[in-house]
Coordinates of C-alpha atoms in Angstrom, one line a residue:
X348 CA 148.6 -5.4 -109.0
X349 CA 145.5 -5.3 -111.3
X350 CA 143.8 -8.3 -109.6
X351 CA 144.7 -7.0 -106.1
X352 CA 143.1 -3.6 -106.9
X353 CA 140.0 -5.3 -108.2
X354 CA 139.6 -7.6 -105.2
X355 CA 140.1 -4.7 -102.8
X356 CA 137.6 -2.6 -104.7
X357 CA 135.0 -5.3 -104.4
X358 CA 135.6 -5.5 -100.6
X359 CA 135.3 -1.7 -100.3
X360 CA 132.1 -1.5 -102.4
X361 CA 130.4 -4.2 -100.4
X362 CA 130.5 -1.9 -97.3
X363 CA 127.5 0.5 -97.7
X364 CA 129.3 3.5 -96.2
X365 CA 126.6 6.1 -96.9
X366 CA 127.4 9.5 -95.5
X367 CA 126.0 9.9 -91.9
X368 CA 125.2 6.2 -91.6
X369 CA 126.5 3.7 -89.1
X370 CA 128.2 1.9 -92.0
X371 CA 130.3 5.1 -92.7
X372 CA 131.8 4.7 -89.2
X373 CA 132.2 0.9 -89.7
X374 CA 134.0 1.5 -93.0
X375 CA 136.9 3.1 -91.2
X376 CA 137.4 -0.2 -89.3
X377 CA 137.2 -2.2 -92.5
X378 CA 140.0 0.0 -93.9
X379 CA 142.1 -0.3 -90.8
X380 CA 141.8 -4.1 -91.0
X381 CA 142.9 -4.1 -94.7
X382 CA 145.9 -1.9 -94.1
X383 CA 146.9 -3.8 -90.9
X384 CA 147.5 -6.8 -93.1
X385 CA 150.4 -5.0 -94.8
X386 CA 153.5 -6.3 -92.9
X387 CA 154.9 -2.8 -92.5
X388 CA 152.0 -1.6 -90.5
X389 CA 151.8 -4.9 -88.6
X390 CA 155.3 -4.2 -87.5
X391 CA 154.8 -0.4 -87.0
X392 CA 151.3 -0.2 -85.5
X393 CA 151.8 3.4 -84.3
X394 CA 151.9 4.6 -87.9
X395 CA 148.5 3.2 -88.8
X396 CA 145.8 5.3 -87.1
X397 CA 142.0 5.3 -86.6
X398 CA 141.9 9.1 -86.1
X399 CA 138.8 10.3 -84.3
X400 CA 137.1 13.4 -85.9
X401 CA 136.5 15.9 -83.1
X402 CA 132.9 16.4 -82.0
X403 CA 131.7 13.7 -84.5
X404 CA 131.4 10.0 -84.1
X405 CA 133.6 9.4 -87.2
X406 CA 137.1 8.3 -87.9
X407 CA 139.6 8.9 -90.7
X408 CA 142.4 6.5 -91.6
X409 CA 146.0 7.7 -91.6
X410 CA 148.7 5.3 -92.7
X411 CA 152.3 6.7 -92.8
X412 CA 154.9 4.5 -94.6
X413 CA 158.4 5.8 -94.0
X414 CA 161.0 5.0 -96.5
X415 CA 163.9 3.1 -94.9
X416 CA 166.3 5.5 -96.6
X417 CA 166.2 8.8 -94.7
X418 CA 164.1 11.4 -96.6
X419 CA 161.8 14.2 -95.7
X420 CA 160.0 14.2 -99.0
X421 CA 156.5 12.9 -98.5
X422 CA 153.5 12.4 -100.8
X423 CA 149.9 12.4 -99.4
X424 CA 147.6 9.9 -101.0
X425 CA 144.1 11.4 -100.4
X426 CA 140.7 9.7 -100.8
X427 CA 137.2 9.5 -99.2
X428 CA 135.3 6.4 -98.3
X429 CA 131.8 7.7 -97.8
X430 CA 129.2 7.5 -100.6
X431 CA 125.9 9.2 -101.4
X432 CA 122.5 7.5 -100.6
X433 CA 120.9 4.9 -102.9
X434 CA 117.2 5.9 -103.1
X435 CA 117.4 6.3 -106.9
X436 CA 118.0 2.6 -107.2
X437 CA 114.4 2.0 -106.4
X438 CA 113.6 -1.6 -105.7
X439 CA 117.3 -2.4 -106.2
X440 CA 118.5 -0.1 -103.5
X441 CA 119.2 -3.0 -101.1
X442 CA 121.6 -4.4 -103.8
X443 CA 123.3 -1.1 -104.8
X444 CA 126.5 -2.4 -103.2
X445 CA 126.5 -5.8 -105.0
X446 CA 127.9 -5.3 -108.5
X447 CA 127.4 -8.9 -109.6
X448 CA 123.7 -8.8 -108.7
X449 CA 123.1 -5.4 -110.2
X450 CA 124.6 -6.5 -113.5
X451 CA 122.2 -9.5 -113.7
X452 CA 119.2 -7.3 -112.8
X453 CA 120.2 -4.5 -115.2
X454 CA 120.0 -7.0 -118.1
X455 CA 116.3 -7.2 -117.4
X456 CA 115.7 -3.5 -117.4
X457 CA 115.1 -1.0 -120.2
X458 CA 118.2 1.2 -119.9
X459 CA 119.5 4.2 -121.9
X460 CA 121.4 3.0 -125.0
X461 CA 124.8 4.1 -123.7
X462 CA 124.3 2.3 -120.4
X463 CA 123.1 -0.8 -122.2
X464 CA 126.2 -0.8 -124.4
X465 CA 128.5 -0.5 -121.4
X466 CA 126.7 -3.3 -119.6
X467 CA 126.9 -5.6 -122.6
X468 CA 130.6 -4.9 -123.1
X469 CA 131.6 -6.3 -119.8
X470 CA 134.2 -3.6 -119.3
X471 CA 132.1 -1.7 -116.7
X472 CA 131.5 -2.4 -113.0
X473 CA 128.1 -1.1 -111.8
X474 CA 127.3 -0.1 -108.2
X475 CA 127.4 2.7 -105.7
X476 CA 130.9 3.8 -104.9
X477 CA 132.5 2.0 -107.8
X478 CA 133.7 5.2 -109.4
X479 CA 133.1 7.7 -106.6
X480 CA 135.5 6.8 -105.3
X481 CA 136.3 3.4 -103.9
X482 CA 138.3 2.4 -106.9
X483 CA 140.6 5.3 -106.3
X484 CA 140.9 4.3 -102.7
X485 CA 141.6 0.7 -103.7
X486 CA 144.4 1.9 -106.0
X487 CA 146.0 4.0 -103.2
X488 CA 145.9 1.0 -100.8
X489 CA 147.5 -1.3 -103.3
X490 CA 150.1 1.2 -104.4
X491 CA 151.0 1.7 -100.7
X492 CA 151.2 -2.1 -100.3
X493 CA 153.5 -2.4 -103.3
X494 CA 156.0 0.2 -102.3
X495 CA 156.0 -1.1 -98.7
X496 CA 157.3 -4.3 -100.2
X497 CA 159.6 -2.6 -102.8
X498 CA 161.0 0.5 -100.9
X499 CA 164.0 0.7 -103.2
X500 CA 161.8 2.1 -106.0
X501 CA 161.0 5.3 -104.2
X502 CA 162.9 8.1 -102.6
X503 CA 159.9 9.5 -100.7
X504 CA 157.5 8.6 -97.9
X505 CA 153.9 7.9 -98.4
X506 CA 151.0 9.0 -96.2
X507 CA 147.6 7.6 -97.0
X508 CA 144.7 9.7 -95.7
X509 CA 141.2 8.3 -96.2
X510 CA 138.4 10.4 -94.8
X511 CA 134.7 10.2 -94.1
X512 CA 132.0 12.8 -94.9
X513 CA 133.4 14.2 -98.1
X514 CA 130.0 14.0 -99.6
X515 CA 128.5 16.0 -96.8
X516 CA 130.4 18.7 -94.9
X517 CA 134.0 17.5 -95.3
X518 CA 134.2 17.0 -91.6
X519 CA 136.7 14.2 -92.2
X520 CA 139.2 16.3 -94.0
X521 CA 138.7 19.3 -91.7
X522 CA 139.0 17.1 -88.6
X523 CA 142.2 15.4 -89.9
X524 CA 144.2 18.6 -90.8
X525 CA 145.7 19.0 -87.3
X526 CA 147.0 15.4 -87.4
X527 CA 148.7 16.0 -90.7
X528 CA 150.4 19.0 -89.2
X529 CA 151.4 16.9 -86.1
X530 CA 152.8 14.1 -88.2
X531 CA 154.7 16.5 -90.3
X532 CA 156.4 18.0 -87.2
X533 CA 156.9 14.7 -85.3
X534 CA 158.4 12.8 -88.2
X535 CA 160.1 15.8 -89.8
X536 CA 158.2 15.4 -93.1
X537 CA 158.1 17.7 -96.1
X538 CA 154.8 17.4 -97.9
X539 CA 155.7 17.8 -101.6
X540 CA 152.4 16.7 -103.2
X541 CA 148.9 15.5 -102.7
X542 CA 147.6 12.8 -105.1
X543 CA 143.9 12.4 -105.1
X544 CA 142.1 9.8 -107.2
X545 CA 138.6 11.3 -107.7
X546 CA 137.2 10.1 -111.1
X547 CA 137.1 12.3 -114.2
X548 CA 134.2 14.7 -114.5
X549 CA 132.9 15.9 -117.9
X550 CA 133.0 19.6 -118.4
X551 CA 129.9 19.4 -120.7
X552 CA 127.4 16.8 -122.0
X553 CA 129.2 14.3 -124.2
X554 CA 132.7 15.2 -122.9
X555 CA 134.9 12.1 -123.1
X556 CA 138.3 13.7 -122.4
X557 CA 140.5 12.3 -119.7
X558 CA 141.7 15.0 -117.4
X559 CA 144.7 15.6 -115.1
X560 CA 143.6 18.1 -112.6
X561 CA 146.0 20.5 -110.8
X562 CA 143.5 22.1 -108.5
X563 CA 139.9 22.1 -107.4
X564 CA 136.9 24.4 -107.8
X565 CA 135.6 26.2 -104.7
X566 CA 132.1 26.5 -103.4
X567 CA 130.0 28.8 -101.3
X568 CA 126.4 28.2 -100.1
X569 CA 124.8 31.6 -100.0
X570 CA 121.3 31.8 -98.4
X571 CA 118.6 34.3 -98.9
X572 CA 116.0 34.8 -96.2
X573 CA 113.0 36.9 -97.2
X574 CA 110.5 38.3 -94.6
X575 CA 107.2 39.4 -96.1
X576 CA 104.1 41.0 -94.6
X577 CA 101.4 38.6 -93.5
X578 CA 97.8 39.0 -94.5
X579 CA 94.6 37.0 -95.0
X580 CA 94.4 35.5 -98.4
X581 CA 91.1 37.4 -98.9
X582 CA 93.1 40.6 -98.7
X583 CA 96.2 39.8 -100.7
X584 CA 97.1 43.4 -101.6
X585 CA 97.3 44.2 -97.9
X586 CA 100.4 42.0 -97.5
X587 CA 103.4 41.0 -99.4
X588 CA 104.1 37.3 -100.1
X589 CA 107.8 36.5 -99.5
X590 CA 107.5 33.6 -102.0
X591 CA 106.9 36.2 -104.7
X592 CA 110.0 38.2 -104.0
X593 CA 112.2 35.1 -103.5
X594 CA 110.9 33.5 -106.7
X595 CA 111.9 36.6 -108.6
X596 CA 115.3 36.5 -107.0
X597 CA 115.6 32.8 -107.8
X598 CA 114.6 33.4 -111.4
X599 CA 117.4 35.9 -111.9
X600 CA 120.0 33.6 -110.2
X601 CA 119.2 30.1 -111.4
X602 CA 121.7 28.9 -114.0
X603 CA 122.6 32.5 -114.9
X604 CA 126.0 32.6 -116.7
X605 CA 126.4 36.2 -115.5
X606 CA 127.6 34.7 -112.2
X607 CA 130.1 32.3 -113.7
X608 CA 133.9 32.8 -113.4
X609 CA 136.5 31.9 -115.9
X610 CA 140.1 30.7 -115.8
X611 CA 141.6 30.3 -119.2
X612 CA 139.2 27.9 -121.0
X613 CA 137.7 26.7 -117.7
X614 CA 134.3 28.2 -116.8
X615 CA 132.5 27.4 -113.5
X616 CA 129.0 26.0 -113.6
X617 CA 126.4 28.7 -112.9
X618 CA 124.7 28.8 -109.5
X619 CA 121.7 26.6 -108.9
X620 CA 119.1 26.7 -106.1
X621 CA 119.4 23.6 -103.9
X622 CA 116.3 24.4 -101.8
X623 CA 113.5 27.0 -101.7
X624 CA 110.7 26.9 -99.2
X625 CA 108.5 29.1 -97.1
X626 CA 108.5 28.7 -93.3
X627 CA 104.8 27.9 -92.7
X628 CA 104.6 24.7 -90.7
X629 CA 100.9 24.1 -91.0
X630 CA 97.9 24.9 -93.3
X631 CA 96.2 28.3 -92.8
X632 CA 94.6 31.0 -95.0
X633 CA 97.4 33.4 -94.1
X634 CA 100.2 34.0 -96.6
X635 CA 103.6 32.9 -95.4
X636 CA 105.5 35.2 -93.2
X637 CA 109.0 34.2 -94.5
X638 CA 110.7 32.1 -97.1
X639 CA 114.2 31.0 -97.7
X640 CA 116.4 29.6 -100.5
X641 CA 120.1 28.6 -100.7
X642 CA 122.4 28.0 -103.6
X643 CA 125.2 26.0 -104.8
X644 CA 127.7 28.7 -106.0
X645 CA 131.0 27.6 -107.5
X646 CA 133.9 30.0 -107.2
X647 CA 137.4 30.5 -108.4
X648 CA 138.6 33.9 -107.2
X649 CA 135.4 35.5 -105.9
X650 CA 135.5 36.1 -102.2
X651 CA 132.4 35.9 -99.8
X652 CA 132.1 39.7 -99.9
X653 CA 132.1 39.7 -103.7
X654 CA 129.3 37.2 -103.7
X655 CA 127.3 39.2 -101.1
X656 CA 127.7 42.3 -103.3
X657 CA 126.3 40.3 -106.3
X658 CA 123.4 39.0 -104.3
X659 CA 122.6 42.4 -103.0
X660 CA 122.4 43.8 -106.5
X661 CA 120.3 41.0 -107.9
X662 CA 118.0 41.1 -104.9
X663 CA 117.4 44.9 -105.2
X664 CA 116.7 44.5 -108.9
X665 CA 114.2 41.7 -108.2
X666 CA 112.4 43.8 -105.5
X667 CA 112.0 46.7 -107.9
X668 CA 110.6 44.4 -110.6
X669 CA 108.2 42.7 -108.1
X670 CA 106.9 46.1 -106.7
X671 CA 106.4 47.5 -110.2
X672 CA 104.4 44.4 -111.2
X673 CA 102.4 44.7 -108.0
X674 CA 101.5 48.3 -108.9
X675 CA 100.2 47.1 -112.3
X676 CA 98.2 44.3 -110.7
X677 CA 96.5 46.7 -108.2
X678 CA 95.7 49.1 -111.0
X679 CA 94.2 46.3 -113.1
X680 CA 92.2 45.0 -110.1
X681 CA 90.8 48.4 -109.3
X682 CA 89.5 48.7 -112.9
X683 CA 87.4 45.5 -112.2
X684 CA 86.1 46.6 -108.9
X685 CA 84.9 49.8 -107.1
X686 CA 86.3 48.7 -103.8
X687 CA 88.0 51.6 -101.9
X688 CA 91.2 49.6 -101.3
X689 CA 94.0 51.0 -99.1
X690 CA 97.1 49.5 -100.6
X691 CA 100.3 49.9 -98.6
X692 CA 103.5 51.3 -100.2
X693 CA 106.3 48.9 -99.7
X694 CA 109.9 49.7 -99.0
X695 CA 111.8 46.4 -99.0
X696 CA 115.4 46.6 -98.0
X697 CA 118.3 44.2 -98.5
X698 CA 120.7 43.7 -95.6
X699 CA 123.4 41.2 -94.6
X700 CA 122.8 38.9 -91.6
X701 CA 125.5 40.8 -89.8
X702 CA 123.6 44.1 -90.1
X703 CA 120.4 42.5 -88.9
X704 CA 122.1 40.7 -86.0
X705 CA 123.8 43.9 -84.8
X706 CA 120.6 45.8 -84.9
X707 CA 118.7 43.1 -83.0
X708 CA 121.6 42.9 -80.5
X709 CA 121.5 46.7 -80.1
X710 CA 117.8 46.5 -79.2
X711 CA 117.7 43.3 -77.0
X712 CA 121.3 42.9 -75.9
X713 CA 122.0 39.7 -73.9
X714 CA 118.4 38.6 -74.2
X715 CA 119.0 37.6 -77.8
X716 CA 122.3 35.9 -77.1
X717 CA 120.9 34.0 -74.1
X718 CA 117.9 32.8 -76.2
X719 CA 120.1 31.5 -79.0
X720 CA 122.5 29.8 -76.6
X721 CA 119.5 28.1 -75.0
X722 CA 117.7 27.2 -78.3
X723 CA 120.5 26.0 -80.5
X724 CA 121.3 22.9 -78.3
X725 CA 117.6 22.2 -78.0
X726 CA 117.1 22.3 -81.8
X727 CA 120.0 19.9 -82.3
X728 CA 118.7 17.6 -79.5
X729 CA 115.3 17.6 -81.1
X730 CA 116.7 16.4 -84.4
X731 CA 117.6 19.5 -86.4
X732 CA 121.1 18.5 -87.1
X733 CA 121.4 19.6 -90.7
X734 CA 123.6 22.7 -90.8
X735 CA 121.3 24.4 -93.4
X736 CA 118.2 23.9 -91.3
X737 CA 120.0 25.1 -88.2
X738 CA 121.1 28.2 -90.1
X739 CA 117.4 28.9 -91.1
X740 CA 116.3 28.5 -87.5
X741 CA 118.9 31.1 -86.3
X742 CA 118.3 33.7 -89.0
X743 CA 114.5 33.3 -88.4
X744 CA 115.0 33.9 -84.7
X745 CA 117.3 36.9 -85.2
X746 CA 114.7 38.5 -87.5
X747 CA 112.1 37.9 -84.8
X748 CA 114.2 40.1 -82.5
X749 CA 114.7 42.7 -85.3
X750 CA 112.9 45.9 -84.3
X751 CA 111.7 46.9 -87.7
X752 CA 108.8 44.6 -88.7
X753 CA 108.7 45.3 -92.4
X754 CA 109.5 43.2 -95.5
X755 CA 113.2 42.5 -95.6
X756 CA 115.7 40.4 -97.5
X757 CA 118.6 39.0 -95.5
X758 CA 121.8 37.7 -97.1
X759 CA 124.0 35.1 -95.4
X760 CA 126.0 31.9 -95.8
X761 CA 125.4 28.3 -94.6
X762 CA 128.0 25.5 -94.5
X763 CA 129.9 24.0 -96.1
X764 CA 132.6 26.2 -97.7
X765 CA 135.2 24.9 -100.1
X766 CA 138.1 27.2 -101.0
X767 CA 139.2 27.2 -104.6
X768 CA 142.6 25.5 -104.9
X769 CA 144.8 26.4 -107.9
X770 CA 148.4 25.9 -108.7
X771 CA 150.1 29.2 -109.8
X772 CA 153.6 27.8 -109.8
X773 CA 154.8 30.3 -107.2
X774 CA 156.6 27.9 -104.9
X775 CA 159.2 25.2 -105.6
X776 CA 156.7 22.5 -104.8
X777 CA 154.0 24.0 -107.1
X778 CA 156.4 24.4 -110.0
X779 CA 157.6 20.8 -109.6
X780 CA 154.0 19.6 -109.6
X781 CA 153.3 21.5 -112.8
X782 CA 156.4 20.1 -114.4
X783 CA 155.3 16.6 -113.4
X784 CA 152.1 17.1 -115.3
X785 CA 154.0 17.4 -118.6
X786 CA 155.9 14.2 -117.8
X787 CA 152.7 12.3 -117.0
X788 CA 151.0 13.5 -120.1
X789 CA 153.9 12.3 -122.3
X790 CA 154.0 9.0 -120.4
X791 CA 150.3 8.3 -120.8
X792 CA 150.6 9.0 -124.6
X793 CA 153.6 6.7 -125.1
X794 CA 152.7 3.9 -122.8
X795 CA 148.9 3.7 -123.3
X796 CA 148.1 5.8 -126.3
X797 CA 146.0 7.9 -123.9
X798 CA 145.7 11.7 -124.2
X799 CA 145.4 13.4 -120.8
X800 CA 144.1 16.9 -120.8
X801 CA 145.5 19.2 -118.1
X802 CA 142.8 21.2 -116.3
X803 CA 143.4 23.8 -113.6
X804 CA 140.3 22.8 -111.6
X805 CA 138.6 19.6 -110.6
X806 CA 135.0 20.6 -111.4
X807 CA 133.3 18.3 -108.9
X808 CA 133.8 19.4 -105.3
X809 CA 136.7 17.6 -103.5
X810 CA 138.8 17.8 -100.3
X811 CA 141.6 19.0 -102.5
X812 CA 140.2 22.4 -101.7
X813 CA 141.6 22.3 -98.2
X814 CA 145.2 22.0 -99.4
X815 CA 144.9 25.3 -101.2
X816 CA 143.9 27.8 -98.5
X817 CA 145.5 31.2 -98.9
X818 CA 144.8 34.4 -97.0
X819 CA 142.9 32.5 -94.4
X820 CA 142.3 35.3 -92.0
X821 CA 140.7 37.4 -94.6
X822 CA 138.3 34.5 -95.3
X823 CA 137.4 34.3 -91.7
X824 CA 136.9 38.1 -91.5
X825 CA 134.5 38.0 -94.4
X826 CA 132.7 34.7 -93.5
X827 CA 132.3 34.7 -89.8
X828 CA 129.9 37.7 -89.4
X829 CA 127.5 36.3 -92.0
X830 CA 127.7 32.6 -91.3
X831 CA 125.6 32.1 -88.1
X832 CA 126.9 28.6 -87.5
X833 CA 130.6 29.5 -87.7
X834 CA 132.1 28.4 -84.4
X835 CA 128.9 26.6 -83.3
X836 CA 128.6 23.4 -85.4
X837 CA 130.9 24.5 -88.3
X838 CA 134.4 25.7 -88.3
X839 CA 137.5 25.6 -90.3
X840 CA 141.0 25.2 -88.8
X841 CA 142.2 28.1 -91.0
X842 CA 145.7 28.5 -89.5
X843 CA 146.3 24.7 -89.7
X844 CA 145.2 24.5 -93.3
X845 CA 147.4 27.4 -94.3
X846 CA 150.4 25.5 -92.8
X847 CA 149.7 22.4 -94.9
X848 CA 149.4 24.3 -98.2
X849 CA 150.5 21.6 -100.6
X850 CA 150.1 21.3 -104.4
X851 CA 147.6 18.7 -105.6
X852 CA 147.3 16.4 -108.6
X853 CA 144.1 14.5 -109.2
X854 CA 144.9 11.4 -111.2
X855 CA 141.5 9.9 -111.7
X856 CA 139.7 6.7 -112.5
X857 CA 137.4 6.5 -115.5
X858 CA 133.7 6.2 -114.8
X859 CA 130.2 7.5 -115.7
X860 CA 127.1 8.8 -113.9
X861 CA 128.3 9.6 -110.4
X862 CA 125.4 9.9 -107.9
X863 CA 123.1 8.1 -110.3
X864 CA 121.7 4.5 -110.2
X865 CA 123.8 3.8 -113.4
X866 CA 127.1 4.8 -111.6
X867 CA 129.8 2.6 -113.2
X868 CA 133.5 2.2 -113.5
X869 CA 135.6 1.4 -116.6
X870 CA 137.7 -1.5 -115.5
X871 CA 140.4 -1.6 -118.2
X872 CA 141.4 2.0 -117.8
X873 CA 140.9 2.3 -114.0
X874 CA 142.7 -0.9 -113.1
X875 CA 145.7 -0.4 -115.5
X876 CA 146.2 3.1 -116.7
X877 CA 145.4 5.1 -113.5
X878 CA 147.7 3.1 -111.1
X879 CA 150.5 3.2 -113.7
X880 CA 150.3 7.0 -114.0
X881 CA 150.3 7.3 -110.2
X882 CA 153.3 5.1 -109.9
X883 CA 155.1 7.0 -112.6
X884 CA 154.5 10.1 -110.6
X885 CA 155.7 8.7 -107.4
X886 CA 158.9 7.2 -108.8
X887 CA 159.9 10.5 -110.5
X888 CA 158.8 13.1 -108.0

């Protein structure tokens, strides 16, 4: 099986399936062709599907192998086939999907010592997608091929789900959920477990442990829109620069451990600003009228409302600090001049998007709704397709309709949203999955002298999150009013996801440097140990 996995891996890596590229769409057809070669799917073509993702020109691959012995028990093999872009490869970016060429060229480069050592060892395969996560997908394909030829070794069915857009907005997973439910009902399946093969992620610099994950971290993308008060730069104290307020908010949020959550020994990464900008679109000597920032915010148990409360508190504290400093600046300036300045007294409020939208709606009624309904399709048609940029356009428009033209901080959310997924052992399937963890740890130790460390959360985002949705309607209740794109270009099939609530195990490959030009895969471990652990799990579930 080792050579089969390696050959399939090379075939998958050579397809440059960058998220939101034409090759991402083509990759689905490549996968379909590979799976169609398996005699079972050649003979049962209706159980191998190119599943179209609604409202997007994308496809997921669904392959259902049914055990010839009647059984409802089914394991989902989950993976994604898109990869991030390759700009960091520089002059080598056209060869980022050619591991052999990269290896030759890397020998000519001055690389970090650890990368050089791995390159020289010959145990590592370099290239985009090698670790994240086409090796995992190759393993799942070959495991499926093996059991299709040796059905007597299993007493369960296998359903392979390979999705696009995991690196973007998880449209592939969200758009495939309904099909999982339909297949469950049509074929009378009982989903016992999801096995994902995302690679290990270190919890800290220098972490070399090999983890077995039983859940996945969650994520919100809170956005802060700050409206200031415009003025000519020759009269800076007559206005209030939104960049100043937003910068102070950002200073208090960025990498602040105060906003981390803990679960046992696991601690979430602190929030980090993914983008901060003002909304001036051309040069002028007027200060910006508004600025915006949004954050990667990892969660375990915190709800959207909890995060809004935290943001409101930190924003109010930042505003007090900025206005106090402004008073000191004005006082110091007046000591240097005898100008009779009339300096405004600022009252900067913090409101949620829902509060601002309701006030604007109360003032303008259907005029606001009609304008947004007209503008949003035009913005998309004119090329603004990124959900974050569309969110900025909407909140900026709503503020334009807001009747009180004074400095204001607006709190809201942009897509995507990843629920946290954790196994509390409260159902029979969850308890069985946790029991399986102990068996796999013992097996890895005895068979490969490998120590696996159980971890409650996969610390890199993954589509495992969507198998852990609980209390879905409360999520919608909290999210919908403060996520402008909910129901427009972003949605979650909450009811469906709750119905396919299934425990997850992430049995990963071993690699280094995901999303970097030095991304690489450890071949001895990933081609031998990872598939053996997966097969051990499948044969003893």
